[in-house]
CSV table of C-alpha atoms and ligand atoms in Angstrom, one decimal:
chain,number,residue,atom,x,y,z
A,1,MET,CA,0.0,0.0,0.0
A,2,GLY,CA,1.3,3.5,-0.8
A,3,VAL,CA,1.0,6.7,1.2
A,4,ARG,CA,-2.6,7.7,1.9
A,5,ASN,CA,-3.6,10.9,0.2
A,6,ILE,CA,-4.3,13.6,2.8
A,7,ASN,CA,-7.7,14.5,1.3
A,8,SER,CA,-9.0,10.9,1.2
A,9,LEU,CA,-8.0,10.6,4.8
A,10,ARG,CA,-9.9,13.7,5.7
A,11,GLN,CA,-13.0,12.3,4.0
A,12,ASN,CA,-12.7,8.9,5.6
A,13,THR,CA,-12.5,10.3,9.1
A,14,SER,CA,-14.2,13.7,8.8
A,15,ASP,CA,-16.1,13.0,12.0
A,16,ILE,CA,-12.9,12.8,14.0
A,17,VAL,CA,-10.9,15.9,15.0
A,18,SER,CA,-7.5,16.6,13.5
A,19,ALA,CA,-4.8,16.9,16.1
A,20,ILE,CA,-1.8,17.4,13.8
A,21,ILE,CA,-1.7,18.3,10.1
A,22,THR,CA,1.7,18.5,8.4
A,23,ASP,CA,2.0,19.9,4.9
A,24,LYS,CA,5.1,19.2,2.9
A,25,LEU,CA,7.1,19.1,6.1
A,26,SER,CA,10.9,18.9,5.9
A,27,MET,CA,13.7,19.1,8.3
A,28,VAL,CA,17.3,19.6,7.1
A,29,TYR,CA,20.0,19.8,9.8
A,30,PRO,CA,22.7,22.5,9.5
A,31,ASN,CA,25.2,19.8,8.3
A,32,GLY,CA,22.9,19.1,5.3
A,33,THR,CA,21.3,15.9,6.6
A,34,LYS,CA,17.7,15.7,5.4
A,35,ALA,CA,15.9,14.0,8.4
A,36,VAL,CA,12.3,14.6,7.3
A,37,ASP,CA,11.4,14.9,3.7
A,38,ASN,CA,8.2,16.4,2.4
A,39,VAL,CA,5.7,14.8,4.7
A,40,SER,CA,2.0,15.6,4.4
A,41,LEU,CA,-0.2,13.8,7.0
A,42,ASP,CA,-3.4,14.2,9.0
A,43,ILE,CA,-3.2,12.8,12.5
A,44,LYS,CA,-6.5,12.5,14.3
A,45,ASN,CA,-7.4,12.3,18.0
A,46,GLY,CA,-8.5,8.7,17.4
A,47,ASP,CA,-5.0,7.7,16.2
A,48,PHE,CA,-2.7,5.5,18.2
A,49,ILE,CA,0.3,5.5,15.8
A,50,SER,CA,3.4,3.2,15.7
A,51,ILE,CA,6.2,4.8,13.7
A,52,ILE,CA,8.6,2.3,12.4
A,53,GLY,CA,11.8,2.5,10.3
A,54,SER,CA,15.4,1.7,10.6
A,55,SER,CA,17.9,3.7,12.6
A,56,GLY,CA,18.4,7.1,11.0
A,57,ALA,CA,15.1,7.0,9.1
A,58,GLY,CA,14.0,10.3,10.7
A,59,LYS,CA,11.5,9.0,13.4
A,60,SER,CA,12.9,11.1,16.3
A,61,SER,CA,13.3,14.2,14.2
A,62,PHE,CA,9.7,13.8,13.0
A,63,LEU,CA,8.3,13.6,16.5
A,64,ARG,CA,10.5,16.4,17.9
A,65,ILE,CA,9.0,18.8,15.4
A,66,PHE,CA,5.6,18.4,17.0
A,67,ASN,CA,6.6,19.8,20.4
A,68,ARG,CA,9.0,22.2,18.6
A,69,LEU,CA,12.1,20.7,20.2
A,70,ILE,CA,13.3,21.3,16.7
A,71,LYS,CA,12.1,23.7,14.0
A,72,PRO,CA,11.3,22.4,10.6
A,73,THR,CA,13.1,24.0,7.7
A,74,SER,CA,10.2,24.0,5.3
A,75,GLY,CA,6.5,23.1,5.2
A,76,THR,CA,4.0,23.7,7.9
A,77,VAL,CA,2.7,22.0,11.1
A,78,THR,CA,-0.8,22.8,12.3
A,79,LEU,CA,-1.4,21.6,15.9
A,80,LEU,CA,-4.9,21.6,17.4
A,81,GLY,CA,-5.9,24.1,14.8
A,82,GLU,CA,-2.9,26.5,15.3
A,83,ASP,CA,0.1,26.9,12.9
A,84,ILE,CA,3.1,26.2,15.2
A,85,THR,CA,5.7,26.0,12.5
A,86,SER,CA,7.6,29.1,13.6
A,87,VAL,CA,6.2,29.9,17.0
A,88,ASN,CA,8.7,31.3,19.6
A,89,GLY,CA,8.7,32.4,23.2
A,90,ARG,CA,5.4,31.9,25.1
A,91,LYS,CA,3.7,30.3,22.2
A,92,LYS,CA,6.4,27.7,22.0
A,93,THR,CA,6.1,27.1,25.7
A,94,GLY,CA,2.4,26.6,25.2
A,95,VAL,CA,3.0,24.0,22.5
A,96,ARG,CA,5.4,22.2,24.9
A,97,ARG,CA,2.7,22.1,27.5
A,98,LYS,CA,0.1,20.7,25.2
A,99,VAL,CA,2.4,18.1,23.6
A,100,GLY,CA,3.8,15.7,26.2
A,101,MET,CA,6.8,13.6,25.4
A,102,ILE,CA,8.6,10.7,26.9
A,103,PHE,CA,12.0,9.3,25.8
A,104,GLN,CA,14.0,6.1,25.9
A,105,GLN,CA,16.2,7.5,28.7
A,106,PHE,CA,13.4,8.6,31.0
A,107,HIS,CA,15.0,12.0,31.8
A,108,LEU,CA,14.1,12.0,35.5
A,109,VAL,CA,15.8,14.0,38.2
A,110,ARG,CA,17.6,11.1,39.8
A,111,ARG,CA,18.1,12.4,43.3
A,112,LEU,CA,14.5,13.6,43.7
A,113,SER,CA,11.6,11.5,44.9
A,114,VAL,CA,9.1,10.1,42.5
A,115,ILE,CA,6.3,12.5,43.5
A,116,GLN,CA,8.7,15.5,43.1
A,117,ASN,CA,9.5,14.3,39.6
A,118,VAL,CA,5.8,14.1,38.7
A,119,LEU,CA,5.3,17.6,40.2
A,120,VAL,CA,7.8,18.9,37.6
A,121,GLY,CA,5.0,18.3,35.1
A,122,ARG,CA,2.8,20.8,37.0
A,123,LEU,CA,5.5,23.6,36.9
A,124,ARG,CA,3.9,25.2,33.8
A,125,PHE,CA,0.7,25.6,35.8
A,126,ASN,CA,2.5,27.3,38.7
A,127,SER,CA,3.6,30.9,38.7
A,128,THR,CA,5.5,30.8,42.0
A,129,PRO,CA,9.2,31.3,41.3
A,130,CYS,CA,11.2,28.3,42.2
A,131,SER,CA,14.3,29.4,44.1
A,132,LYS,CA,17.2,27.3,45.4
A,133,THR,CA,16.1,27.8,49.0
A,134,LYS,CA,12.6,26.5,48.4
A,135,SER,CA,12.0,22.8,48.0
A,136,LEU,CA,10.2,21.7,44.9
A,137,CYS,CA,7.2,20.4,46.9
A,138,SER,CA,6.7,23.7,48.8
A,139,ILE,CA,5.8,25.7,45.8
A,140,PHE,CA,2.9,23.4,44.9
A,141,ASN,CA,-0.6,23.6,46.5
A,142,ASN,CA,-2.5,20.6,47.7
A,143,GLU,CA,-4.5,20.4,44.5
A,144,ASP,CA,-1.3,20.0,42.5
A,145,LYS,CA,0.0,17.4,44.9
A,146,GLU,CA,-3.3,15.4,44.7
A,147,PHE,CA,-3.2,15.7,40.9
A,148,ALA,CA,0.4,14.3,40.9
A,149,PHE,CA,-0.6,11.4,43.1
A,150,ASP,CA,-3.6,10.7,40.8
A,151,CYS,CA,-1.2,10.6,37.8
A,152,LEU,CA,1.0,8.1,39.7
A,153,LYS,CA,-2.1,6.0,40.5
A,154,GLN,CA,-2.9,5.9,36.8
A,155,VAL,CA,0.4,4.3,36.0
A,156,GLY,CA,0.1,2.0,39.0
A,157,ILE,CA,3.0,3.2,41.2
A,158,ALA,CA,1.5,5.5,43.8
A,159,HIS,CA,3.0,3.3,46.5
A,160,LEU,CA,6.5,4.4,45.2
A,161,ALA,CA,5.8,8.1,45.6
A,162,PHE,CA,8.4,8.8,48.2
A,163,HIS,CA,11.1,6.6,46.8
A,164,ARG,CA,14.1,8.3,45.2
A,165,ALA,CA,13.8,8.1,41.4
A,166,ASP,CA,17.1,6.4,40.9
A,167,THR,CA,16.2,3.5,43.1
A,168,LEU,CA,13.5,2.3,40.7
A,169,SER,CA,13.7,-0.2,37.9
A,170,GLY,CA,13.8,1.0,34.3
A,171,GLY,CA,10.2,0.1,33.8
A,172,GLN,CA,9.1,1.9,36.9
A,173,GLN,CA,11.2,5.0,35.9
A,174,GLN,CA,9.4,5.1,32.6
A,175,ARG,CA,6.1,5.0,34.4
A,176,VAL,CA,7.2,8.0,36.5
A,177,ALA,CA,8.1,9.8,33.2
A,178,ILE,CA,4.6,9.0,31.9
A,179,ALA,CA,3.0,10.2,35.1
A,180,ARG,CA,5.0,13.5,34.9
A,181,THR,CA,3.8,13.9,31.3
A,182,LEU,CA,0.2,13.2,32.4
A,183,ALA,CA,0.6,15.9,35.1
A,184,GLN,CA,1.1,18.5,32.4
A,185,GLU,CA,-2.4,17.5,31.0
A,186,PRO,CA,-1.2,16.9,27.4
A,187,GLU,CA,-3.5,17.0,24.5
A,188,ILE,CA,-1.1,15.0,22.4
A,189,PHE,CA,1.3,12.3,23.7
A,190,LEU,CA,4.6,11.5,22.0
A,191,ALA,CA,6.8,8.6,22.9
A,192,ASP,CA,10.3,8.3,21.4
A,193,GLU,CA,11.5,4.7,21.7
A,194,PRO,CA,9.8,4.3,25.2
A,195,ILE,CA,10.5,0.6,25.5
A,196,ALA,CA,13.9,0.3,23.9
A,197,SER,CA,15.7,0.0,27.2
A,198,LEU,CA,13.1,-2.2,29.0
A,199,ASP,CA,12.8,-5.9,29.6
A,200,PRO,CA,9.9,-7.6,27.8
A,201,HIS,CA,7.4,-7.5,30.7
A,202,SER,CA,8.1,-3.8,31.5
A,203,ALA,CA,7.8,-3.0,27.8
A,204,GLU,CA,4.4,-4.5,27.7
A,205,VAL,CA,3.3,-2.7,30.8
A,206,VAL,CA,4.4,0.6,29.4
A,207,MET,CA,2.7,0.1,26.1
A,208,ASP,CA,-0.5,-1.0,27.9
A,209,ILE,CA,-0.4,2.3,29.8
A,210,LEU,CA,0.1,4.3,26.7
A,211,LEU,CA,-2.9,2.6,25.1
A,212,LYS,CA,-5.1,3.2,28.1
A,213,ILE,CA,-4.1,6.9,28.1
A,214,HIS,CA,-5.1,7.1,24.4
A,215,GLU,CA,-8.5,5.3,25.0
A,216,THR,CA,-9.5,7.0,28.2
A,217,ARG,CA,-8.5,10.6,27.2
A,218,ASN,CA,-9.2,10.4,23.5
A,219,ILE,CA,-5.9,12.0,22.7
A,220,PRO,CA,-3.5,10.9,19.9
A,221,VAL,CA,-0.5,8.9,20.9
A,222,LEU,CA,2.5,8.6,18.5
A,223,VAL,CA,5.1,6.0,19.5
A,224,ASN,CA,8.5,5.5,17.8
A,225,ILE,CA,9.2,1.8,17.9
A,226,HIS,CA,12.1,-0.1,16.4
A,227,HIS,CA,10.5,-3.5,16.3
A,228,ILE,CA,7.7,-4.7,14.2
A,229,ASP,CA,5.8,-7.0,16.6
A,230,PHE,CA,5.1,-4.3,19.2
A,231,ALA,CA,4.2,-1.8,16.4
A,232,ARG,CA,1.7,-4.3,15.0
A,233,ARG,CA,0.2,-5.3,18.3
A,234,TYR,CA,-0.4,-1.7,19.6
A,235,GLY,CA,-0.6,0.6,16.6
A,236,LYS,CA,-4.1,1.2,15.2
A,237,ARG,CA,-2.2,3.0,12.5
A,238,ILE,CA,1.3,2.4,11.4
A,239,LEU,CA,3.6,4.8,9.7
A,240,GLY,CA,6.7,3.5,8.0
A,241,MET,CA,9.6,6.0,7.6
A,242,LYS,CA,12.5,5.6,5.2
A,243,GLN,CA,15.1,8.3,4.5
A,244,GLY,CA,12.8,11.0,6.0
A,245,GLY,CA,9.8,10.1,4.0
A,246,ILE,CA,6.6,8.2,4.9
A,247,VAL,CA,6.6,5.1,2.7
A,248,PHE,CA,3.8,3.3,4.5
A,249,ASP,CA,0.6,4.5,6.2
A,250,GLY,CA,-1.9,1.8,7.1
A,251,THR,CA,-3.1,-0.7,9.6
A,252,SER,CA,-1.2,-3.8,10.9
A,253,THR,CA,-3.2,-5.9,8.5
A,254,ASP,CA,-1.9,-3.7,5.6
A,255,LEU,CA,1.6,-4.2,6.7
A,256,THR,CA,2.7,-7.1,4.7
A,257,GLU,CA,6.1,-8.7,4.7
A,258,ASP,CA,6.9,-6.9,1.4
A,259,GLU,CA,6.0,-3.6,3.0
A,260,VAL,CA,8.3,-4.3,6.0
A,261,THR,CA,11.1,-5.2,3.6
A,262,ASN,CA,10.5,-2.0,1.7
A,263,ILE,CA,10.6,0.1,4.9
A,264,TYR,CA,13.8,-1.5,6.4
A,265,GLY,CA,15.6,-2.4,3.2
A,266,ALA,CA,19.0,-3.9,3.9
A,267,LYS,CA,18.5,-3.1,7.6
A,268,ILE,CA,15.7,-5.7,7.9
A,269,ASN,CA,17.2,-7.3,11.0
A,270,GLU,CA,16.5,-4.1,13.0
A,271,ALA,CA,12.8,-4.9,12.5
A,272,PHE,CA,13.1,-8.2,14.3
A,273,GLY,CA,15.8,-7.5,16.8
A,274,GLU,CA,16.8,-9.6,19.8
A,275,GLU,CA,14.5,-7.7,22.2
A,276,CYS,CA,11.6,-8.3,19.9
A,277,LEU,CA,12.2,-12.0,19.8
A,278,MET,CA,12.4,-12.1,23.6
A,279,VAL,CA,9.0,-10.4,23.8
A,280,ALA,CA,7.5,-12.8,21.3
A,281,ASN,CA,8.7,-15.7,23.4
A,282,TYR,CA,7.5,-14.1,26.6
A,283,VAL,CA,3.9,-13.3,25.6
B,1,LIG,N1,21.3,17.2,15.6
B,1,LIG,C1,21.6,16.6,14.4
B,1,LIG,N2,22.4,17.1,13.6
B,1,LIG,C2,22.7,16.5,12.4
B,1,LIG,N3,22.1,15.4,12.0
B,1,LIG,C3,21.2,14.8,12.8
B,1,LIG,C4,20.9,15.4,14.1
B,1,LIG,N4,20.0,14.6,14.7
B,1,LIG,C5,19.8,13.6,13.8
B,1,LIG,N5,20.5,13.7,12.7
B,1,LIG,C6,20.5,12.8,11.5
B,1,LIG,O1,19.2,12.9,11.0
B,1,LIG,C7,18.8,11.6,10.5
B,1,LIG,C8,17.6,11.2,11.2
B,1,LIG,O2,17.9,10.9,12.5
B,1,LIG,P1,16.7,10.5,13.6
B,1,LIG,O3,17.4,10.4,14.9
B,1,LIG,O4,15.6,11.5,13.4
B,1,LIG,O5,16.3,9.1,13.0
B,1,LIG,P2,15.6,7.9,13.8
B,1,LIG,O6,14.8,7.1,12.8
B,1,LIG,O7,14.9,8.4,15.0
B,1,LIG,O8,16.9,7.0,14.2
B,1,LIG,P3,17.1,6.2,15.6
B,1,LIG,O9,16.0,5.1,15.5
B,1,LIG,O10,18.5,5.6,15.5
B,1,LIG,O11,16.9,7.1,16.7
B,1,LIG,C9,20.0,10.7,10.7
B,1,LIG,O12,20.8,10.6,9.6
B,1,LIG,C10,20.8,11.4,11.9
B,1,LIG,O13,22.1,11.1,11.8
């Protein structure tokens, strides 16, 4: 199957709200590397998307444009009805609040407790200046603290709230990162290789949580995943990236072996890596 035409997609799903629309989006790094190449897509609130592709295909760069961690070099991105292609300052901060993101390497403050890490997600709702002499918890009101606890409950680790972040397992730390993202009340959820460092069981727990977030909040979730089995199992829609372009846009049923071979080319082994085989044996 080829890339779906943006207009036909709009017609098919006209009753569902667009969360992200990209039009001829490209990203060329200063050294000349074209990471994203002319991508036009319509992403709906009802989308749970697995993005697959070999290392260097452009998956991370593509996601990072949506919370404006990087600025595209041409084309446009419309996010929740607003053109965010070139926003700066407060508007860019507003985009970062609306678009939550987790990463392979959790990015927690290791020496802080779990609940303090989650409260970091509330910082953008809090106007109290955070000085070195004030502890992080003291600048938040009870409502924020209850909210943070509730986020931890949603990822099943409220009992670990007062543990130091660096005493947790990788899977637990990723759940803290998800809770911190929930605390910012995102309208779009991005996950860049969220399970790449996790054991098979933890990987499944994390993917189940992301799916639940999508279903209960009706927000789009876009997940970069290296391995095909997870992408197929969880993605309601799968995007295949190759050399910065989208070469596949369809369901797991549409994703034939030929499509997988086309997406990964000579790097086909990346699609069925060791971790993936471990998971396949485990489930
Ligand atoms: N800051 C940067 N400066 C220059 N080139 C970059 C930069 N970041 C990424 N690239 C290049 O852009 C291309 C796309 O990289 P990107 O990380 O987006 O791909 P990816 O599919 O996410 O890869 P991986 O799965 O290995 O993370 C690659 O060729 C990469 O080397």
